[in-house]
């Protein structure tokens, strides 16, 4: 199967004031590796030239923080192909180049679709890969069907808009909600003139981090990202609004909903549309890097209460999955 590895040293501008590398920086590196390997594969056979566009990122856990001076070793492998999509598994290892110590920091699964360089609305066919065992192909097909269904469900619930709140009370949703406005320029875009998925994810993580910091008023780091769904392409010249709001808090974590709306102004003006959506989970840390209790979110409206219960359901579901995964380890 196709394999790729990238490495980069973490610089001060990659990190927050506590020296922890931004989750968005790591997500951007993960996406770059995925885009390279999937684009290479989709052009591996003679045919119409194409570029692989990011369609979805599955849940990604940040297993260990990365710091300034560490080397991020990003490895990517194609693990499944359908007729029109590519699944890429990406692992990130953090390396201390002074001691040689390495540790796993991230595992991610990304889905790409090949778009023609001649016509960006044309999705091309993906060359099939060879599987070592038939079971690997069956497992990949199951993952493909699951993510396809989840994308449809997510798109149906994407209609919310975040409005500013005047004089919000402490620890309410309105107190910490945040937005960032960004004009999409050439450096943000692919050969097609559409935004790199990694650029979008980095901006989303930045907004989620602001929401979390406003709520806790402490150092915060990304703990995980639920599935990120890319609903529509964002073209060069668009003005995008990245909005984030707190939806749920447990004793030690915060769930933040982030979505990206695009306003096209250049070439073909049309109405604003929802381009990307995701849930980020953050934790609060002390100056020594120890987990701190999170102030509980104060929910006021019926919509906020509903979103809180939905977030609680996702939290308990993730917690249950983690306990099941840990059982074989404890029984050894």
Tab-separated table of C-alpha atoms in Angstrom:
chain	number	residue	atom	x	y	z
A	1	UNK	CA	0.000	0.000	0.000
A	2	UNK	CA	1.123	3.610	-0.618
A	3	UNK	CA	3.085	5.160	2.269
A	4	UNK	CA	4.392	8.683	2.965
A	5	UNK	CA	6.363	10.342	5.774
A	6	UNK	CA	6.889	14.051	6.502
A	7	UNK	CA	8.905	15.674	9.306
A	8	UNK	CA	9.060	19.226	10.672
A	9	UNK	CA	10.496	20.869	13.785
A	10	UNK	CA	8.027	22.811	15.926
A	11	UNK	CA	8.777	26.540	16.141
A	12	UNK	CA	7.608	29.202	18.634
A	13	UNK	CA	4.956	30.468	16.208
A	14	UNK	CA	3.419	26.960	16.180
A	15	UNK	CA	2.644	27.056	19.919
A	16	UNK	CA	0.602	28.879	22.530
A	17	UNK	CA	2.038	31.001	25.358
A	18	UNK	CA	2.648	27.873	27.453
A	19	UNK	CA	4.778	26.274	24.712
A	20	UNK	CA	2.217	23.646	23.676
A	21	UNK	CA	1.842	23.239	19.913
A	22	UNK	CA	-1.592	24.325	18.653
A	23	UNK	CA	-3.887	21.463	17.729
A	24	UNK	CA	-4.635	23.305	14.492
A	25	UNK	CA	-0.953	23.219	13.508
A	26	UNK	CA	-0.921	19.432	13.893
A	27	UNK	CA	-4.210	19.059	12.026
A	28	UNK	CA	-2.770	21.102	9.145
A	29	UNK	CA	0.289	18.805	8.941
A	30	UNK	CA	-1.951	15.728	9.028
A	31	UNK	CA	-4.035	17.090	6.154
A	32	UNK	CA	-0.962	18.016	4.100
A	33	UNK	CA	0.309	14.436	4.331
A	34	UNK	CA	-3.130	13.066	3.440
A	35	UNK	CA	-3.486	15.406	0.465
A	36	UNK	CA	-0.068	14.479	-0.946
A	37	UNK	CA	-0.474	10.713	-0.710
A	38	UNK	CA	-4.061	10.669	-2.002
A	39	UNK	CA	-3.308	13.034	-4.907
A	40	UNK	CA	-0.291	10.901	-5.859
A	41	UNK	CA	-2.408	7.762	-5.805
A	42	UNK	CA	-5.274	9.255	-7.809
A	43	UNK	CA	-2.782	10.268	-10.529
A	44	UNK	CA	-0.907	6.946	-10.480
A	45	UNK	CA	-2.649	5.679	-13.604
A	46	UNK	CA	-2.900	7.412	-16.951
A	47	UNK	CA	-6.035	9.490	-17.136
A	48	UNK	CA	-7.396	12.943	-16.429
A	49	UNK	CA	-5.142	14.945	-14.026
A	50	UNK	CA	-6.752	15.565	-10.655
A	51	UNK	CA	-6.169	16.816	-7.134
A	52	UNK	CA	-7.539	15.092	-4.011
A	53	UNK	CA	-9.925	17.265	-2.001
A	54	UNK	CA	-10.601	16.643	1.691
A	55	UNK	CA	-14.169	15.512	2.362
A	56	UNK	CA	-14.071	14.374	5.995
A	57	UNK	CA	-11.781	13.854	8.971
A	58	UNK	CA	-12.853	11.175	11.453
A	59	UNK	CA	-12.560	11.696	15.210
A	60	UNK	CA	-8.970	12.585	16.113
A	61	UNK	CA	-7.565	12.261	19.633
A	62	UNK	CA	-4.598	14.297	20.861
A	63	UNK	CA	-2.901	11.611	22.938
A	64	UNK	CA	0.041	13.670	24.180
A	65	UNK	CA	1.045	17.350	23.910
A	66	UNK	CA	3.786	18.424	21.523
A	67	UNK	CA	6.181	21.233	22.508
A	68	UNK	CA	8.449	23.796	20.869
A	69	UNK	CA	11.622	22.089	19.637
A	70	UNK	CA	9.989	18.692	19.140
A	71	UNK	CA	10.058	17.146	15.671
A	72	UNK	CA	6.689	16.046	14.313
A	73	UNK	CA	7.018	12.873	12.236
A	74	UNK	CA	3.835	12.454	10.207
A	75	UNK	CA	3.257	9.133	8.402
A	76	UNK	CA	0.342	8.498	6.037
A	77	UNK	CA	-0.952	5.314	4.421
A	78	UNK	CA	-3.847	4.614	2.064
A	79	UNK	CA	-5.986	1.923	3.677
A	80	UNK	CA	-9.128	1.809	1.508
A	81	UNK	CA	-10.430	3.044	-1.840
A	82	UNK	CA	-13.985	3.137	-3.124
A	83	UNK	CA	-14.959	4.126	-6.655
A	84	UNK	CA	-14.759	7.846	-5.860
A	85	UNK	CA	-12.964	8.198	-2.522
A	86	UNK	CA	-9.710	7.437	-0.704
A	87	UNK	CA	-9.284	6.617	2.992
A	88	UNK	CA	-5.949	7.727	4.487
A	89	UNK	CA	-4.689	6.722	7.945
A	90	UNK	CA	-2.237	9.198	9.490
A	91	UNK	CA	-0.052	8.786	12.604
A	92	UNK	CA	1.955	11.548	14.271
A	93	UNK	CA	5.019	10.816	16.408
A	94	UNK	CA	6.659	13.527	18.510
A	95	UNK	CA	10.462	13.221	18.694
A	96	UNK	CA	12.789	14.891	21.189
A	97	UNK	CA	15.898	15.315	19.033
A	98	UNK	CA	18.115	15.847	22.108
A	99	UNK	CA	17.262	12.524	23.744
A	100	UNK	CA	15.827	10.567	20.807
A	101	UNK	CA	12.671	9.796	22.781
A	102	UNK	CA	9.517	9.350	20.671
A	103	UNK	CA	5.850	9.158	21.573
A	104	UNK	CA	2.596	8.854	19.647
A	105	UNK	CA	0.602	12.104	19.722
A	106	UNK	CA	-2.120	11.640	17.090
A	107	UNK	CA	-3.967	9.093	14.974
A	108	UNK	CA	-6.352	10.299	12.290
A	109	UNK	CA	-8.466	8.973	9.430
A	110	UNK	CA	-9.186	11.229	6.453
A	111	UNK	CA	-11.374	10.810	3.368
A	112	UNK	CA	-10.538	12.433	0.028
A	113	UNK	CA	-12.255	12.666	-3.356
A	114	UNK	CA	-10.373	13.279	-6.657
A	115	UNK	CA	-11.480	16.409	-8.534
A	116	UNK	CA	-10.570	17.037	-12.145
A	117	UNK	CA	-8.123	19.869	-12.794
A	118	UNK	CA	-10.167	20.729	-15.900
A	119	UNK	CA	-13.550	20.804	-14.155
A	120	UNK	CA	-13.672	21.192	-10.358
A	121	UNK	CA	-17.232	19.865	-10.204
A	122	UNK	CA	-16.229	16.570	-11.802
A	123	UNK	CA	-15.346	13.741	-9.407
A	124	UNK	CA	-13.066	11.172	-11.022
A	125	UNK	CA	-12.678	7.468	-10.354
A	126	UNK	CA	-10.025	6.261	-7.898
A	127	UNK	CA	-7.491	3.580	-8.899
A	128	UNK	CA	-8.091	0.540	-6.629
A	129	UNK	CA	-5.449	-0.615	-4.156
A	130	UNK	CA	-4.364	-4.183	-3.459
A	131	UNK	CA	-5.266	-5.581	-0.026
A	132	UNK	CA	-3.102	-8.040	1.877
A	133	UNK	CA	-6.224	-9.796	3.158
A	134	UNK	CA	-9.847	-9.822	1.978
A	135	UNK	CA	-10.922	-8.876	5.508
A	136	UNK	CA	-9.115	-5.525	5.196
A	137	UNK	CA	-11.221	-4.622	2.183
A	138	UNK	CA	-14.446	-5.631	3.958
A	139	UNK	CA	-13.537	-3.586	7.057
A	140	UNK	CA	-12.712	-0.595	4.861
A	141	UNK	CA	-16.026	-0.868	3.016
A	142	UNK	CA	-17.847	-0.887	6.360
A	143	UNK	CA	-16.002	2.289	7.465
A	144	UNK	CA	-16.837	3.909	4.132
A	145	UNK	CA	-20.573	3.243	4.483
A	146	UNK	CA	-20.603	4.455	8.104
A	147	UNK	CA	-18.907	7.787	7.329
A	148	UNK	CA	-21.145	8.310	4.290
A	149	UNK	CA	-24.244	7.977	6.482
A	150	UNK	CA	-22.834	10.237	9.214
A	151	UNK	CA	-22.057	12.958	6.673
A	152	UNK	CA	-25.691	13.021	5.559
A	153	UNK	CA	-26.965	13.243	9.151
A	154	UNK	CA	-24.540	16.083	9.964
A	155	UNK	CA	-25.506	18.082	6.894
A	156	UNK	CA	-29.188	17.909	7.858
A	157	UNK	CA	-28.601	19.609	11.240
A	158	UNK	CA	-26.401	22.419	9.914
A	159	UNK	CA	-28.627	25.494	10.078
A	160	UNK	CA	-27.665	27.292	13.269
A	161	UNK	CA	-26.296	30.827	13.342
A	162	UNK	CA	-24.401	32.404	16.232
A	163	UNK	CA	-25.636	35.881	17.162
A	164	UNK	CA	-23.733	38.291	19.439
A	165	UNK	CA	-24.961	38.612	23.038
A	166	UNK	CA	-24.983	41.976	24.825
A	167	UNK	CA	-23.630	41.904	28.412
A	168	UNK	CA	-23.624	38.100	28.826
A	169	UNK	CA	-23.471	36.517	32.262
A	170	UNK	CA	-20.240	34.670	33.277
A	171	UNK	CA	-19.896	31.055	32.122
A	172	UNK	CA	-22.859	31.289	29.752
A	173	UNK	CA	-22.684	30.299	26.084
A	174	UNK	CA	-22.824	33.948	25.047
A	175	UNK	CA	-19.921	34.881	27.318
A	176	UNK	CA	-17.362	32.718	25.513
A	177	UNK	CA	-18.722	32.404	21.973
A	178	UNK	CA	-16.286	33.750	19.373
A	179	UNK	CA	-15.945	34.403	15.663
A	180	UNK	CA	-13.083	35.017	13.268
A	181	UNK	CA	-13.393	36.530	9.786
A	182	UNK	CA	-10.843	35.591	7.130
A	183	UNK	CA	-10.441	36.607	3.485
A	184	UNK	CA	-9.344	33.588	1.462
A	185	UNK	CA	-6.169	34.392	-0.457
A	186	UNK	CA	-3.945	32.503	-2.926
A	187	UNK	CA	-1.675	31.121	-0.173
A	188	UNK	CA	-4.708	29.400	1.415
A	189	UNK	CA	-5.633	27.513	-1.748
A	190	UNK	CA	-4.909	24.434	-3.834
A	191	UNK	CA	-4.188	24.303	-7.563
A	192	UNK	CA	-7.944	24.576	-8.078
A	193	UNK	CA	-8.189	27.869	-6.220
A	194	UNK	CA	-10.086	26.278	-3.340
A	195	UNK	CA	-9.085	26.380	0.321
A	196	UNK	CA	-6.812	23.641	1.689
A	197	UNK	CA	-8.661	21.553	4.276
A	198	UNK	CA	-5.725	21.985	6.643
A	199	UNK	CA	-5.994	25.788	6.518
A	200	UNK	CA	-9.672	25.595	7.429
A	201	UNK	CA	-9.042	23.164	10.312
A	202	UNK	CA	-6.285	25.373	11.724
A	203	UNK	CA	-8.630	28.383	11.779
A	204	UNK	CA	-11.384	26.294	13.375
A	205	UNK	CA	-9.044	25.105	16.118
A	206	UNK	CA	-7.963	28.693	16.741
A	207	UNK	CA	-11.558	29.795	17.292
A	208	UNK	CA	-12.308	26.761	19.497
A	209	UNK	CA	-9.233	27.619	21.579
A	210	UNK	CA	-10.435	31.193	22.079
A	211	UNK	CA	-13.848	29.937	23.237
A	212	UNK	CA	-12.228	27.516	25.707
A	213	UNK	CA	-9.780	30.133	27.040
A	214	UNK	CA	-12.553	32.696	27.523
A	215	UNK	CA	-14.568	30.163	29.500
A	216	UNK	CA	-11.726	28.883	31.726
A	217	UNK	CA	-9.309	31.825	31.707
A	218	UNK	CA	-6.429	29.305	31.902
A	219	UNK	CA	-4.063	27.559	29.506
A	220	UNK	CA	-6.118	25.229	27.305
A	221	UNK	CA	-5.158	22.510	24.807
A	222	UNK	CA	-7.006	20.471	22.192
A	223	UNK	CA	-7.926	17.029	23.537
A	224	UNK	CA	-9.805	15.694	20.506
A	225	UNK	CA	-11.747	16.659	17.414
A	226	UNK	CA	-14.968	14.909	16.518
A	227	UNK	CA	-15.572	14.221	12.833
A	228	UNK	CA	-14.958	17.288	10.652
A	229	UNK	CA	-17.282	17.373	7.668
A	230	UNK	CA	-16.485	19.438	4.583
A	231	UNK	CA	-19.901	20.068	3.037
A	232	UNK	CA	-18.957	22.450	0.218
A	233	UNK	CA	-15.791	23.837	-1.348
A	234	UNK	CA	-14.568	27.333	-0.400
A	235	UNK	CA	-13.198	29.355	-3.307
A	236	UNK	CA	-10.403	31.927	-3.386
A	237	UNK	CA	-11.814	35.399	-2.759
A	238	UNK	CA	-14.514	34.203	-0.357
A	239	UNK	CA	-14.866	35.805	3.049
A	240	UNK	CA	-15.275	33.033	5.614
A	241	UNK	CA	-16.671	33.395	9.122
A	242	UNK	CA	-15.483	30.774	11.594
A	243	UNK	CA	-17.833	30.689	14.613
A	244	UNK	CA	-17.533	28.735	17.840
A	245	UNK	CA	-19.668	28.216	20.933
A	246	UNK	CA	-19.543	26.062	24.038
A	247	UNK	CA	-22.086	23.235	23.964
A	248	UNK	CA	-21.149	20.990	26.899
A	249	UNK	CA	-18.826	20.772	29.897
A	250	UNK	CA	-17.851	17.795	32.017
A	251	UNK	CA	-15.685	18.080	35.136
A	252	UNK	CA	-12.473	18.214	33.095
A	253	UNK	CA	-13.381	18.904	29.464
A	254	UNK	CA	-15.290	21.287	27.209
A	255	UNK	CA	-17.059	20.563	23.923
A	256	UNK	CA	-17.075	23.426	21.424
A	257	UNK	CA	-19.106	23.475	18.235
A	258	UNK	CA	-17.362	25.215	15.347
A	259	UNK	CA	-18.704	25.912	11.887
A	260	UNK	CA	-17.491	27.794	8.852
A	261	UNK	CA	-19.770	29.937	6.682
A	262	UNK	CA	-18.597	31.260	3.311
A	263	UNK	CA	-19.625	34.465	1.551
A	264	UNK	CA	-18.597	34.326	-2.135
A	265	UNK	CA	-17.951	37.788	-3.589
A	266	UNK	CA	-15.594	37.179	-6.502
A	267	UNK	CA	-16.650	35.824	-9.928
A	268	UNK	CA	-20.005	34.294	-8.914
A	269	UNK	CA	-21.738	36.050	-6.010
A	270	UNK	CA	-24.281	33.877	-4.216
A	271	UNK	CA	-25.826	33.500	-0.785
A	272	UNK	CA	-23.764	32.586	2.280
A	273	UNK	CA	-23.504	28.834	2.804
A	274	UNK	CA	-22.333	26.412	5.502
A	275	UNK	CA	-19.032	24.912	4.329
A	276	UNK	CA	-17.584	22.987	7.293
A	277	UNK	CA	-18.691	21.856	10.765
A	278	UNK	CA	-17.131	20.003	13.700
A	279	UNK	CA	-16.961	19.562	17.471
A	280	UNK	CA	-13.690	20.204	19.324
A	281	UNK	CA	-12.917	19.036	22.868
A	282	UNK	CA	-10.552	21.061	25.028
A	283	UNK	CA	-9.079	20.598	28.515
A	284	UNK	CA	-7.864	23.190	31.011
A	285	UNK	CA	-4.270	22.947	32.287
A	286	UNK	CA	-2.332	24.516	35.144
A	287	UNK	CA	1.035	26.233	34.650
A	288	UNK	CA	2.610	22.860	35.444
A	289	UNK	CA	0.563	21.169	32.712
A	290	UNK	CA	-1.777	19.345	35.110
A	291	UNK	CA	-5.517	19.016	34.314
A	292	UNK	CA	-7.746	21.542	36.072
A	293	UNK	CA	-11.479	21.390	36.832
A	294	UNK	CA	-13.601	23.141	34.200
A	295	UNK	CA	-16.194	25.761	35.280
A	296	UNK	CA	-19.601	24.348	34.472
A	297	UNK	CA	-21.454	25.854	31.528
A	298	UNK	CA	-24.595	27.825	32.427
A	299	UNK	CA	-27.285	27.027	29.855
A	300	UNK	CA	-30.213	29.425	29.513
A	301	UNK	CA	-32.371	28.838	26.415
A	302	UNK	CA	-34.112	25.651	25.360
A	303	UNK	CA	-31.751	25.341	22.385
A	304	UNK	CA	-28.723	25.580	24.685
A	305	UNK	CA	-30.201	22.907	26.969
A	306	UNK	CA	-30.815	20.640	23.958
A	307	UNK	CA	-27.264	21.142	22.674
A	308	UNK	CA	-25.911	20.457	26.185
A	309	UNK	CA	-27.780	17.125	26.360
A	310	UNK	CA	-26.613	16.206	22.848
A	311	UNK	CA	-23.033	17.000	23.887
A	312	UNK	CA	-23.414	14.960	27.049
A	313	UNK	CA	-24.553	12.018	24.927
A	314	UNK	CA	-21.462	12.300	22.708
A	315	UNK	CA	-19.244	12.575	25.801
A	316	UNK	CA	-20.713	9.447	27.432
A	317	UNK	CA	-20.560	7.518	24.156
A	318	UNK	CA	-16.858	8.374	23.709
A	319	UNK	CA	-16.158	7.506	27.340
A	320	UNK	CA	-17.852	4.115	26.935
A	321	UNK	CA	-15.874	3.353	23.751
A	322	UNK	CA	-12.623	4.235	25.520
A	323	UNK	CA	-13.451	1.908	28.430
A	324	UNK	CA	-14.173	-0.956	26.011
A	325	UNK	CA	-10.829	-0.343	24.262
A	326	UNK	CA	-9.011	-0.380	27.616
A	327	UNK	CA	-10.523	-3.682	28.803
A	328	UNK	CA	-8.161	-5.969	26.805
A	329	UNK	CA	-5.187	-4.040	28.212
A	330	UNK	CA	-6.303	-4.427	31.832
A	331	UNK	CA	-6.937	-8.158	31.359
A	332	UNK	CA	-3.392	-8.886	30.182
